[in-house]
GROMACS .gro file of C-alpha atoms in nm:
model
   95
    1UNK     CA    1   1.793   9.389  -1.818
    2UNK     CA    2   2.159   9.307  -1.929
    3UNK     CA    3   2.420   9.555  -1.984
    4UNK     CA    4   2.569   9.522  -2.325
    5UNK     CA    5   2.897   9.700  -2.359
    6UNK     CA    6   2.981   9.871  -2.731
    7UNK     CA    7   3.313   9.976  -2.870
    8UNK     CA    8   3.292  10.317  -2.712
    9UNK     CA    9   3.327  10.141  -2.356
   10UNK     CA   10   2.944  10.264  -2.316
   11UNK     CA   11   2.689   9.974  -2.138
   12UNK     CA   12   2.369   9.970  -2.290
   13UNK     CA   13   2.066   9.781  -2.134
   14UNK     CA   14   1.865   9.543  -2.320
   15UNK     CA   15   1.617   9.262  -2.283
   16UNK     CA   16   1.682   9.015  -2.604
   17UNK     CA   17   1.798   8.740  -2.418
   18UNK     CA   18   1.519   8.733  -2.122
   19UNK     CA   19   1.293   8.465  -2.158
   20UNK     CA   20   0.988   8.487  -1.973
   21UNK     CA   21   0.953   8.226  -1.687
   22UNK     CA   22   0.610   8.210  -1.591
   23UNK     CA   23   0.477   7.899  -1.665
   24UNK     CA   24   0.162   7.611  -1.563
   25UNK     CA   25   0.251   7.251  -1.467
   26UNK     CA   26   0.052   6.924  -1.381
   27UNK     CA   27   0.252   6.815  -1.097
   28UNK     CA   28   0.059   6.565  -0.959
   29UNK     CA   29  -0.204   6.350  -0.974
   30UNK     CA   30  -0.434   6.052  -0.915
   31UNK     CA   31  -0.768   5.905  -1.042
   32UNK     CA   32  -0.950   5.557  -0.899
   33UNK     CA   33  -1.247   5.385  -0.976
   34UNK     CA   34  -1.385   5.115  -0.716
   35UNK     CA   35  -1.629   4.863  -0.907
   36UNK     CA   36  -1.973   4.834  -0.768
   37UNK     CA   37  -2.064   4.545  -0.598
   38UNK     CA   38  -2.330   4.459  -0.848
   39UNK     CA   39  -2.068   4.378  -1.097
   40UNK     CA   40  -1.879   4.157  -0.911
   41UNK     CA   41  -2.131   3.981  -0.750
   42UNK     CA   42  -2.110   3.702  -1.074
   43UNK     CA   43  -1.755   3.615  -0.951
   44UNK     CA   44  -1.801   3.454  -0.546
   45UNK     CA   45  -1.390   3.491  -0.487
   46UNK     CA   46  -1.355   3.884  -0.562
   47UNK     CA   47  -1.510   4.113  -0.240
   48UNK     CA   48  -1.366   4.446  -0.413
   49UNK     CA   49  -1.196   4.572  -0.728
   50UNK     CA   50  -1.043   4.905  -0.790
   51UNK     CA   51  -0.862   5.032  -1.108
   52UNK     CA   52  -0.618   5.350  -1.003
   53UNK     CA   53  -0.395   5.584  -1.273
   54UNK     CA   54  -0.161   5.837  -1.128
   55UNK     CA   55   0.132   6.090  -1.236
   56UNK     CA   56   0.391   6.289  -1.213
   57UNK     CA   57   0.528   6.574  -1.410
   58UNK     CA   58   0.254   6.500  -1.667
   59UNK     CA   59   0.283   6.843  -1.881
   60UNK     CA   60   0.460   7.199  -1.865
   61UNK     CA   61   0.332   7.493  -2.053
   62UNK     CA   62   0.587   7.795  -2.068
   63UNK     CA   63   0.771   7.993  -2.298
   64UNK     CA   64   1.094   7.847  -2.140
   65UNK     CA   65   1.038   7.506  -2.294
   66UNK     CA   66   1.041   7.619  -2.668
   67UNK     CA   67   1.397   7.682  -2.579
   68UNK     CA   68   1.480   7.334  -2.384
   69UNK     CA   69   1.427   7.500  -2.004
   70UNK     CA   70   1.268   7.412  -1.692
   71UNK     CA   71   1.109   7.673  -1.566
   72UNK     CA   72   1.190   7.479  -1.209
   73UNK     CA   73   1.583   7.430  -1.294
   74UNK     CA   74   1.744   7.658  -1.069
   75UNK     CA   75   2.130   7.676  -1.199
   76UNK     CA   76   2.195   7.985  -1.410
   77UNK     CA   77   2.285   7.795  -1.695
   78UNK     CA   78   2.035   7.532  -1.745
   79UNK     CA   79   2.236   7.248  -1.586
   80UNK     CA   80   2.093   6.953  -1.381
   81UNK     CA   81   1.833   6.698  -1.397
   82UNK     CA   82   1.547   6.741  -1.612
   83UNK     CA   83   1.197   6.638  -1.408
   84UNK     CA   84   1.107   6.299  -1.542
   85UNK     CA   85   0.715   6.190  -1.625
   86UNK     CA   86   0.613   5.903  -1.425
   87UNK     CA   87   0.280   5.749  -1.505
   88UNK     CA   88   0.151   5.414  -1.253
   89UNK     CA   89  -0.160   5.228  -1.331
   90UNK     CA   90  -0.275   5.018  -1.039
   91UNK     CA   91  -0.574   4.722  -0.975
   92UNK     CA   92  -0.617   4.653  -0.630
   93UNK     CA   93  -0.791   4.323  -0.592
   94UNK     CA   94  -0.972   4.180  -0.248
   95UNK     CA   95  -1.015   3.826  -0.206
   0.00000   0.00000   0.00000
């Protein structure tokens, strides 16, 4: 609650300006897919193939965000760096 002083030097509480900060992320993650032999068996230089996607920071769901906060910032008044989205797609390739 914040205390709200009127004219009459009297605090009232009130809650308009809370936000609620509960919120669900997708912090991290990672997906890979190695290629079955079978398939590469036409092509006599490649011994393995693997295809790989991960990421960072991918989405945030919280009430916070309708009005431009982290729910992770932790300065009072919303200053500091924002969490950026990093997304990496990979082939790893054995000869």
């Amino acid at each position: 609650m914040v205390a709200i002083k009127n004219g009459n030097n009297n605090y009232l509480t009130s809650d308009f300006w809370l936000v609620d900060g509960s919120y669900f992320r997708l912090k991290d993650f990672s997906l890979a897919y190695d290629f079955k032999y079978k398939l590469l068996k036409g092509w006599k230089w490649i011994t393995k193939l693997q295809a790989s996607i991960s990421g960072q920071n991918i989405f945030t769901i919280s009430e916070a965000t309708k009005y431009g906060m982290d729910p992770e910032n932790t300065s009072n008044e919303n200053y500091g760096y924002p969490n950026e989205r990093v997304i990496a797609f990979g082939i790893n390739v054995g000869f």
